[in-house]
Short mmCIF file of C-alpha atoms in Angstrom, two decimals:
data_model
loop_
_atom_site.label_atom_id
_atom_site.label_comp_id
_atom_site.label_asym_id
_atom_site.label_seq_id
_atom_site.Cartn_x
_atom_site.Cartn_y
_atom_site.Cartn_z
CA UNK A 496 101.31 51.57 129.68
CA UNK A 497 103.37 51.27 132.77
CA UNK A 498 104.77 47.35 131.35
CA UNK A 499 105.69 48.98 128.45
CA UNK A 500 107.09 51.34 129.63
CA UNK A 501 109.26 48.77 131.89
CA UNK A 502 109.82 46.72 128.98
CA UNK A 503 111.18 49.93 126.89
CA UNK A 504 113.63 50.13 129.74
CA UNK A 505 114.78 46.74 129.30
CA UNK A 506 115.14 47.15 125.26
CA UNK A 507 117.24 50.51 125.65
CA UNK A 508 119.59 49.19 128.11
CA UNK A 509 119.90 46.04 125.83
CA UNK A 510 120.28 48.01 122.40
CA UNK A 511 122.77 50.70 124.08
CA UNK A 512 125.34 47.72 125.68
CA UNK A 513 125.01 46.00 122.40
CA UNK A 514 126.05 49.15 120.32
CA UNK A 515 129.22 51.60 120.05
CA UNK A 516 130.49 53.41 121.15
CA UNK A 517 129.84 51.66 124.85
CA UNK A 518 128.73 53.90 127.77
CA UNK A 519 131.93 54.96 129.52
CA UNK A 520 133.39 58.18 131.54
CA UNK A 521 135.21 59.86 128.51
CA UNK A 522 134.65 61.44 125.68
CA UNK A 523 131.81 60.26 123.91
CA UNK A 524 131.10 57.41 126.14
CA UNK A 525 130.45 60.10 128.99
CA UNK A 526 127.67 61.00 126.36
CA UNK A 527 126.36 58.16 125.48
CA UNK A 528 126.27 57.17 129.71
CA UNK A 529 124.83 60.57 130.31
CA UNK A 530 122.05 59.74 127.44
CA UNK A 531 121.56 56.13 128.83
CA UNK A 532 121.02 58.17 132.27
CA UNK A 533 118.13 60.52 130.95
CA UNK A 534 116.45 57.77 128.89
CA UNK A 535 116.67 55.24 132.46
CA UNK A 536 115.49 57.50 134.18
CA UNK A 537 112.75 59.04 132.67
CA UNK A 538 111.14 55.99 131.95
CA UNK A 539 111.42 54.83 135.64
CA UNK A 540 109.75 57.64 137.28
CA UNK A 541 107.01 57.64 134.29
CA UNK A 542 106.58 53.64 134.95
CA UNK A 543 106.19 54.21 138.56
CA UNK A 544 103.52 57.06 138.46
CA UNK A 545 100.40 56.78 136.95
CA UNK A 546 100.32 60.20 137.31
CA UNK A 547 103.53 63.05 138.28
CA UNK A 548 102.03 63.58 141.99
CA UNK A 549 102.88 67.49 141.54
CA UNK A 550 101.15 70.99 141.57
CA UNK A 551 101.77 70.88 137.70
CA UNK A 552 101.14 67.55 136.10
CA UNK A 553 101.28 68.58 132.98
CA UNK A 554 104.44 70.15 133.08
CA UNK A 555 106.01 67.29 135.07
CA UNK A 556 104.65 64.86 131.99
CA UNK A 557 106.11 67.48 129.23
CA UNK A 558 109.78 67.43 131.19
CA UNK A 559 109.82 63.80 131.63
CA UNK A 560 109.01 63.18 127.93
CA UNK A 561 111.56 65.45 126.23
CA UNK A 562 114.45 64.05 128.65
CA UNK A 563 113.33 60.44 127.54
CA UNK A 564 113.04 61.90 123.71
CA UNK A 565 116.44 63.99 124.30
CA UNK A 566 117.86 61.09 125.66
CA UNK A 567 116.75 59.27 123.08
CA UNK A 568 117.73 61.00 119.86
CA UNK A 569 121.24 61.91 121.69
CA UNK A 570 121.90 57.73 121.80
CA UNK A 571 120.78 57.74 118.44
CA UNK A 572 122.79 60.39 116.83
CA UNK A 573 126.13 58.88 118.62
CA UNK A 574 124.76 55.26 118.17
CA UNK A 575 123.82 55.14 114.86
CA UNK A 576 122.96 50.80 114.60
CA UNK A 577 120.69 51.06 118.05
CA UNK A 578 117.36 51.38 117.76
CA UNK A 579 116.80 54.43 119.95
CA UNK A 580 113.51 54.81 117.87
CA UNK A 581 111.61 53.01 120.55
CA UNK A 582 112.17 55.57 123.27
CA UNK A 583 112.00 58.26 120.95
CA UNK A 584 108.25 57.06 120.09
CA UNK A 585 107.39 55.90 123.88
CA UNK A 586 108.03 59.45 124.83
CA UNK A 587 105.57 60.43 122.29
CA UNK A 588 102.89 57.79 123.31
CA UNK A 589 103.82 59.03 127.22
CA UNK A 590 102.43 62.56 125.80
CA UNK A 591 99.47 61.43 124.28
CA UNK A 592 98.34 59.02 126.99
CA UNK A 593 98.66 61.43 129.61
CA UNK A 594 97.71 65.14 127.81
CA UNK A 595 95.01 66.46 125.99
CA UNK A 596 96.35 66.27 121.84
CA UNK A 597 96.58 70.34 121.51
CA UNK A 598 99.36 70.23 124.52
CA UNK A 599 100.99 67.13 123.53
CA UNK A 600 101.40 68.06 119.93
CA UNK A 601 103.32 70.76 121.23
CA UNK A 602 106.58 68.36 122.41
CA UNK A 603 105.84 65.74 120.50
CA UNK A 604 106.31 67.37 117.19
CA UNK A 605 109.98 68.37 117.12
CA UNK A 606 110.74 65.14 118.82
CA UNK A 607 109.38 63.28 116.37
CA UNK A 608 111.10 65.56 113.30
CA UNK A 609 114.05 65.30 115.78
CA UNK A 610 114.42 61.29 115.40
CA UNK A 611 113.71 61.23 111.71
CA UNK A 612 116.53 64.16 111.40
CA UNK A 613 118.83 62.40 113.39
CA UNK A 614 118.56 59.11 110.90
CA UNK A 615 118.29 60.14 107.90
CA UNK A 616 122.50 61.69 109.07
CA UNK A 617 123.24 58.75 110.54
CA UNK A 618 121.56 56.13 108.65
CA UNK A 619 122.64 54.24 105.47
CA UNK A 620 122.25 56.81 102.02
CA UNK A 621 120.84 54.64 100.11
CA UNK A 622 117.79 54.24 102.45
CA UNK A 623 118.06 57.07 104.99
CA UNK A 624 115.17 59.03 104.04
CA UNK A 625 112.45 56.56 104.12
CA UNK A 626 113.98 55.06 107.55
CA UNK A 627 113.47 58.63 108.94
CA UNK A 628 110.48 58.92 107.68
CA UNK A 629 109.27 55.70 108.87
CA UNK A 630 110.34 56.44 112.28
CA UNK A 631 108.46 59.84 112.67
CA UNK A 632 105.53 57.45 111.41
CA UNK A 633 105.76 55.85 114.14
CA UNK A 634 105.91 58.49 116.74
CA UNK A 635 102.97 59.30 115.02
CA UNK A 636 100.96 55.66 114.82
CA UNK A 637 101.58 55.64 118.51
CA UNK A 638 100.73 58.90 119.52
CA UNK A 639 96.70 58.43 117.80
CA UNK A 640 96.64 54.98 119.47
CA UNK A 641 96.96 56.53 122.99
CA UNK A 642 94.87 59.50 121.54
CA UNK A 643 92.27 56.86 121.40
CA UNK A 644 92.99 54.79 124.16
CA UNK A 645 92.90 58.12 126.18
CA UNK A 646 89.40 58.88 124.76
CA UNK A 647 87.82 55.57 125.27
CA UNK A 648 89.15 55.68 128.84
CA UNK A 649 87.24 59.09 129.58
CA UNK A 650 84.45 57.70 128.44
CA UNK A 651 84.55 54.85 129.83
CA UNK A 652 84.84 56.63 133.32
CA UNK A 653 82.29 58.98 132.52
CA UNK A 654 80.11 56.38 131.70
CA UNK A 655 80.42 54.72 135.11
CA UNK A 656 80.41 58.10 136.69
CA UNK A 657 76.52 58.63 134.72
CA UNK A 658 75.89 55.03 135.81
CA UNK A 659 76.84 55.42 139.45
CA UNK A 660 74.64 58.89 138.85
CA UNK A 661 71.40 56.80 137.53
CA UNK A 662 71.53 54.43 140.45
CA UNK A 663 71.49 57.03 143.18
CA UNK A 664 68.89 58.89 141.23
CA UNK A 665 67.16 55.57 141.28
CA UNK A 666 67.49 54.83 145.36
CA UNK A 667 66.42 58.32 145.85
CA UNK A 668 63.33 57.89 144.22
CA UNK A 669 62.83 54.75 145.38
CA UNK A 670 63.25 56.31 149.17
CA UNK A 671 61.12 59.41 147.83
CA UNK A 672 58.84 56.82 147.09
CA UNK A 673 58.88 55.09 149.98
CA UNK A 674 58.81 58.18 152.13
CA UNK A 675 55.66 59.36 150.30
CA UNK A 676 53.54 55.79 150.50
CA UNK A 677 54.17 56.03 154.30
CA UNK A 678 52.80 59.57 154.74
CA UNK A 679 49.99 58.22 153.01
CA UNK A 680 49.59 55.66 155.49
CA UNK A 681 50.35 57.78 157.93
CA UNK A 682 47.29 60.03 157.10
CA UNK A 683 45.08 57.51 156.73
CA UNK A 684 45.67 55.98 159.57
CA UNK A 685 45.62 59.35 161.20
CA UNK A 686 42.31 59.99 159.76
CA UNK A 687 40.56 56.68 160.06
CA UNK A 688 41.99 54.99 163.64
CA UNK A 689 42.64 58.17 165.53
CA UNK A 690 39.97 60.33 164.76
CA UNK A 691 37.62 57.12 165.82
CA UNK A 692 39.46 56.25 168.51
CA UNK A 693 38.81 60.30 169.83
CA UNK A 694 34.99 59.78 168.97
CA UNK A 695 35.06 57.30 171.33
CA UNK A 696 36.22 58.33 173.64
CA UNK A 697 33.87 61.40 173.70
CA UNK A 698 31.72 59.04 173.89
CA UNK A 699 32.95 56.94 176.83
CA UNK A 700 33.33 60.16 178.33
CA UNK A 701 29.34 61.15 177.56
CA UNK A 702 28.25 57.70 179.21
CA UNK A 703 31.02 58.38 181.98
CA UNK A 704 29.12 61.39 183.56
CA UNK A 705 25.66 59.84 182.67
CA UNK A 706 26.18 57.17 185.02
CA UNK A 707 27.40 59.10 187.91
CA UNK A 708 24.20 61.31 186.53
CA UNK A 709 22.15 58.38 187.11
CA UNK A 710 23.94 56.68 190.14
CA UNK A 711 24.20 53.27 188.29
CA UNK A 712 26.54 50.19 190.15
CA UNK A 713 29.76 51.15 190.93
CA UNK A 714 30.96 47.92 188.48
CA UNK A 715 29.55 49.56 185.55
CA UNK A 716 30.70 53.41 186.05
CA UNK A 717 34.23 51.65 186.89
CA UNK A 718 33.88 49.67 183.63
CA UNK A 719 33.26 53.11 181.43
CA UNK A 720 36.07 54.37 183.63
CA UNK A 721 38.45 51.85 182.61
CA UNK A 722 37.33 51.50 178.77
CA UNK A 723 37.98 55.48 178.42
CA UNK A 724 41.33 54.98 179.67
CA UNK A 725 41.83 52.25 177.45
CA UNK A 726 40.74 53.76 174.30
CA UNK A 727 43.31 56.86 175.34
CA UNK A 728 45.98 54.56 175.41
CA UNK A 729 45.01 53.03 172.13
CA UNK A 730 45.00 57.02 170.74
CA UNK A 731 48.48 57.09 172.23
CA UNK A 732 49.50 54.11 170.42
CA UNK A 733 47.95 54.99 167.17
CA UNK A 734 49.72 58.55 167.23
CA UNK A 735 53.13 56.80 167.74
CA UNK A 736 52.50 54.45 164.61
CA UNK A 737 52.36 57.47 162.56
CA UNK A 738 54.99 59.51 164.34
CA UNK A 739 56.89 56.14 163.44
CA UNK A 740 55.33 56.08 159.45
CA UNK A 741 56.25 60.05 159.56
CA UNK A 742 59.88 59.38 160.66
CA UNK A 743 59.46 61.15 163.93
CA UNK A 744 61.77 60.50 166.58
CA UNK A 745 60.54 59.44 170.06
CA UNK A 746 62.44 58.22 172.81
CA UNK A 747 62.18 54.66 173.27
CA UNK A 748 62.79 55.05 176.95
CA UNK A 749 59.94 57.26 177.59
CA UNK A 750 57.74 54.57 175.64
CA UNK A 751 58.86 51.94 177.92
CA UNK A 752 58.16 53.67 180.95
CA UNK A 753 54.34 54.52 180.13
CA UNK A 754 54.09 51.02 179.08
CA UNK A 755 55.32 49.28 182.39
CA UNK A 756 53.53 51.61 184.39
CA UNK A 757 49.90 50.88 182.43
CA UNK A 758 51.16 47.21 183.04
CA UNK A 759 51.74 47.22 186.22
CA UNK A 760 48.20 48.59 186.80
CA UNK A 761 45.77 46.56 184.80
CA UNK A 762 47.86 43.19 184.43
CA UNK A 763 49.21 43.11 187.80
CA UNK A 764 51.90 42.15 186.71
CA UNK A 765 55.72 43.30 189.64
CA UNK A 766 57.28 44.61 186.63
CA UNK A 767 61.26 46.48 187.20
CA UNK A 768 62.34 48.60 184.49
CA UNK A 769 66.40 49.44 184.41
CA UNK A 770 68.36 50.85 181.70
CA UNK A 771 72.02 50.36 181.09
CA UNK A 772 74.32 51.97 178.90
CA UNK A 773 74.42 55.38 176.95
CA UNK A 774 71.42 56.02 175.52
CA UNK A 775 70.96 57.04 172.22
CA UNK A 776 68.50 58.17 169.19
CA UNK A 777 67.52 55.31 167.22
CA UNK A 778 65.02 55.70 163.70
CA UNK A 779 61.59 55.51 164.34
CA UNK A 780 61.11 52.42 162.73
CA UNK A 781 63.42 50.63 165.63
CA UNK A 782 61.78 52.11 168.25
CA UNK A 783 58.16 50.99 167.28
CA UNK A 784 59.86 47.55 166.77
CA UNK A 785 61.18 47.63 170.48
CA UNK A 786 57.98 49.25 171.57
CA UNK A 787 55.90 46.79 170.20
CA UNK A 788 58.00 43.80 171.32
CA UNK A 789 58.14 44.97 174.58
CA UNK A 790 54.16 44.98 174.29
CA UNK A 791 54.21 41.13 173.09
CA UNK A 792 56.26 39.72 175.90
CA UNK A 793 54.64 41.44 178.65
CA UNK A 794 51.08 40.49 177.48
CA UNK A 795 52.68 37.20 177.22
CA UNK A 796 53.60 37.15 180.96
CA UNK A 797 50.61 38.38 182.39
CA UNK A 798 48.92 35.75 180.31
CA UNK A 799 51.34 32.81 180.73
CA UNK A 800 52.98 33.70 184.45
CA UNK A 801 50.55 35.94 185.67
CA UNK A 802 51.87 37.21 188.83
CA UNK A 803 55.15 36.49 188.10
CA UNK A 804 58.11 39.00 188.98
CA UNK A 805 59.12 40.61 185.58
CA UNK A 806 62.16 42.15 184.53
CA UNK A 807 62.63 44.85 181.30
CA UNK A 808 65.87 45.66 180.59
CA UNK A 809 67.13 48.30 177.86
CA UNK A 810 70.67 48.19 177.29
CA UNK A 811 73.05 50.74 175.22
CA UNK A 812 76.22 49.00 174.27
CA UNK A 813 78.89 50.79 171.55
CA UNK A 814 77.58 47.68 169.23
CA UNK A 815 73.67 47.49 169.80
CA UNK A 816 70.48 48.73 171.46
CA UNK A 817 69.25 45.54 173.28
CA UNK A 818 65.76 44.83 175.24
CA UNK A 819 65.32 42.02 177.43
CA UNK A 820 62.26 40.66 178.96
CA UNK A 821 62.46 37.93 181.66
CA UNK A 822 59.44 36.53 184.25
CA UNK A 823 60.17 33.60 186.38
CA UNK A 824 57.40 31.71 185.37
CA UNK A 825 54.12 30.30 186.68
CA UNK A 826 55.36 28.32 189.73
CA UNK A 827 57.44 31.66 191.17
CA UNK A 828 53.41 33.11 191.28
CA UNK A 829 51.70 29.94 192.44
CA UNK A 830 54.37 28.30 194.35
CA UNK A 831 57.35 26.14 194.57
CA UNK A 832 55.13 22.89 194.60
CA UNK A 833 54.10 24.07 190.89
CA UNK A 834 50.09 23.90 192.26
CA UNK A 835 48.30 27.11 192.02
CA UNK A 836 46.28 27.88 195.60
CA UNK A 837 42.98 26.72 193.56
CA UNK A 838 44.31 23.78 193.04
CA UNK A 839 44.91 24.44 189.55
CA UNK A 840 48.20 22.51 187.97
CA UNK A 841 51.25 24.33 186.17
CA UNK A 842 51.21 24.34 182.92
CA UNK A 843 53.93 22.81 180.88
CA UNK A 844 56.67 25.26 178.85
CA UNK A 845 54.65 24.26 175.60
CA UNK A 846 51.63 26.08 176.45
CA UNK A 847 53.56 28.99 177.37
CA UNK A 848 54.15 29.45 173.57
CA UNK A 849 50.43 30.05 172.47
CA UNK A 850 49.90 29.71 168.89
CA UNK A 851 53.59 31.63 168.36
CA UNK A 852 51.80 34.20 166.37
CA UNK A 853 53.05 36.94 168.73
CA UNK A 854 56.25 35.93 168.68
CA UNK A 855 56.29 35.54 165.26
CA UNK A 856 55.05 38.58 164.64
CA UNK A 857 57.40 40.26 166.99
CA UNK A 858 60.55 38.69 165.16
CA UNK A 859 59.44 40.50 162.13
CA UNK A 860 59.16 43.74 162.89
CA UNK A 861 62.76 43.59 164.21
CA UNK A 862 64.30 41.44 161.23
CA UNK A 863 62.90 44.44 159.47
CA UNK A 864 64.84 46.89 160.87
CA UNK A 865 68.04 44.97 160.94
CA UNK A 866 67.82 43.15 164.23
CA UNK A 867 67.87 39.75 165.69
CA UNK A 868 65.32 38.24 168.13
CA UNK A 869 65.42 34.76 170.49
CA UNK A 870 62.94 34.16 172.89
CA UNK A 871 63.16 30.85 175.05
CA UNK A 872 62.54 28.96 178.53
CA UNK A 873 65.22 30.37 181.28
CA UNK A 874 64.92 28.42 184.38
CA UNK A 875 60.75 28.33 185.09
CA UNK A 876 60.20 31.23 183.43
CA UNK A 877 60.45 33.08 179.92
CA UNK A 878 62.74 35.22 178.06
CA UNK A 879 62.59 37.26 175.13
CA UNK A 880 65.88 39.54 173.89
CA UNK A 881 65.36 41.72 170.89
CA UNK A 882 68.69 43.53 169.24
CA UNK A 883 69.14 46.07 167.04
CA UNK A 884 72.79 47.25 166.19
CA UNK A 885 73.97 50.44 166.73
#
């Protein structure tokens, strides 16, 4: 619309210089100026706009219309050999395209009986009638044409608008779903791991105070000791996967710290713990993927470097939430000849690697919440970084 429009523009400023009486500043060439004027400049601000940015769009599309229609039938009355149809009929179209029909019938009706009044005066006798009448035909044709046009654009955009409605419908209950399956989980897991995980350790607890009953060897009670605490941990554990599965937030600091401290005290391992940055509250989902990483690599260590001063380091940065776990390797807890004080060789980098199922394993769970994960020598020892972004 808005090229045509333009291309009006052209053809009226053509048709009027090519016709007399030529615009001027007298008499009726100070009309025929003043009608050039309207017609320009109608059709400029209508070419520019897709839409009159006003309080009343309507009426800014109605007053733009009859000055390019007034315009128009004014050149053609004085003109009589330009064809100041086509303005006439793109002020009609203008209506149609940008009004509902019942409001633009309302102007476009005595333009168009305007235009076929003015040339059936000016026009030749012998065929002025059906020249008028073919020009209010027109105003017509075009006026249906945008009436359609108009139409299959509405649909059109409510058909997107349904479509755009149908794919979030879609995502949400794909995320109901989702949300639902978990629970599931959730409960079962609930029901099946933590409820048996609690019977044993009723249990443990039963045998606990039997052998202090029955004063058996201080290896054993410490054993039942150490097993109860063990399967409370593994409660602990289980209850965060389903906080996680429930969406639950938990801080992933406060999970850190319990796990560094229970490392610290049954795999020996001189573990520091800092935290940098701003914390903040990431989904559940990231913080079992931290958790759990942060599981992997210390295992790792105590298995790999036991002994070995280890590092964790959480750090908050406006881009991403980033964990780093660093030991300096066998020889910093055997020795800097590499020989272990049994005599025992260190082993290579390679066998610090295992099968790479933890690893593996570990890089998954943070892929699947977004994040990246490299783990690699550093010096004689081993570090793994996990990020998630912010």
């Amino acid at each position: 619309m808005h090229l045509v429009l333009w291309g009006v523009l052209i053809f009226t400023i053509a048709s009027v210089l090519q016709s007399r009486p030529h615009p001027g500043v007298r008499g009726e060439g100070l009309a025929v100026s003043l009608g050039l004027a309207g017609c320009l400049l109608s059709l400029a601000v209508a070419a520019l706009s897709h839409r009159p940015r006003k309080r009343n769009p309507e009426a800014a599309t109605i007053a733009l219309s009859l000055v390019l229609g007034a315009g128009g039938n004014a050149l053609a009355y004085l003109q009589p050999s330009a064809m100041m149809v086509v303005p006439v009929s793109a002020a009609v179209a203008l209506l149609f395209a940008r009004l509902r029909p019942r409001v633009a019938l309302l102007p476009a009706v005595p333009l168009s009986v305007a235009i076929m009044v003015v040339t059936i005066r000016t026009g030749p006798s012998d065929n002025a009638v059906q020249s008028g009448v073919a020009d209010a035909l027109l105003c017509m044709v075009l006026g249906a044409i945008n009436v359609f046009a108009r139409q299959a654009r509405l649909r059109h955009d409510q058909t997107e608008l349904l479509l755009a409605e149908l794919e979030d419908s879609r995502e949400a209950q794909a995320r109901a779903a989702a949300v639902a399956e978990r629970t599931r989980i959730a409960r079962e897991l609930h029901d099946v791991l933590a409820q048996s995980l609690s019977a044993l350790s009723v249990q443990l607890e039963g045998a606990r105070k039997l052998a202090e009953r029955d004063q058996v060897a201080p290896a054993l009670r410490q054993l039942i000791v150490r097993s109860g605490e063990l399967t409370r941990e593994g409660l602990s554990d289980a209850r965060q996967a389903v906080a996680a599965l429930r969406g639950d937030d938990a801080p992933v600091v406060d999970q850190l710290t319990a796990l560094v401290g229970r490392c610290r005290r049954d795999l020996a391992l001189p573990i520091s713990l800092s935290v940098t940055g701003q914390p903040r509250t990431l989904a559940p989902e990231a913080n079992l993927a931290l958790y759990r990483g942060a599981q992997e690599a210390l295992t790792n260590a105590a298995r790999y470097a036991a002994g070995s001063p280890t590092s964790v380091v959480l750090s908050y940065t406006p881009r991403a939430t980033t964990l780093t776990v660093s030991d300096q390797g066998w020889a910093a807890s055997t020795g800097d000849d590499g020989e272990a004080e049994a005599g025992v060789p260190v082993p290579p980098v390679e066998a610090w690697t295992g099968g790479g199922n933890g690893l593996r394993g570990m890089r998954e769970r943070i892929e699947r919440v977004g994040g990246r994960t490299q783990a690699g020598p550093a010096g004689q020892g081993w570090t793994v970084e996990m990020e998630i972004p912010a």
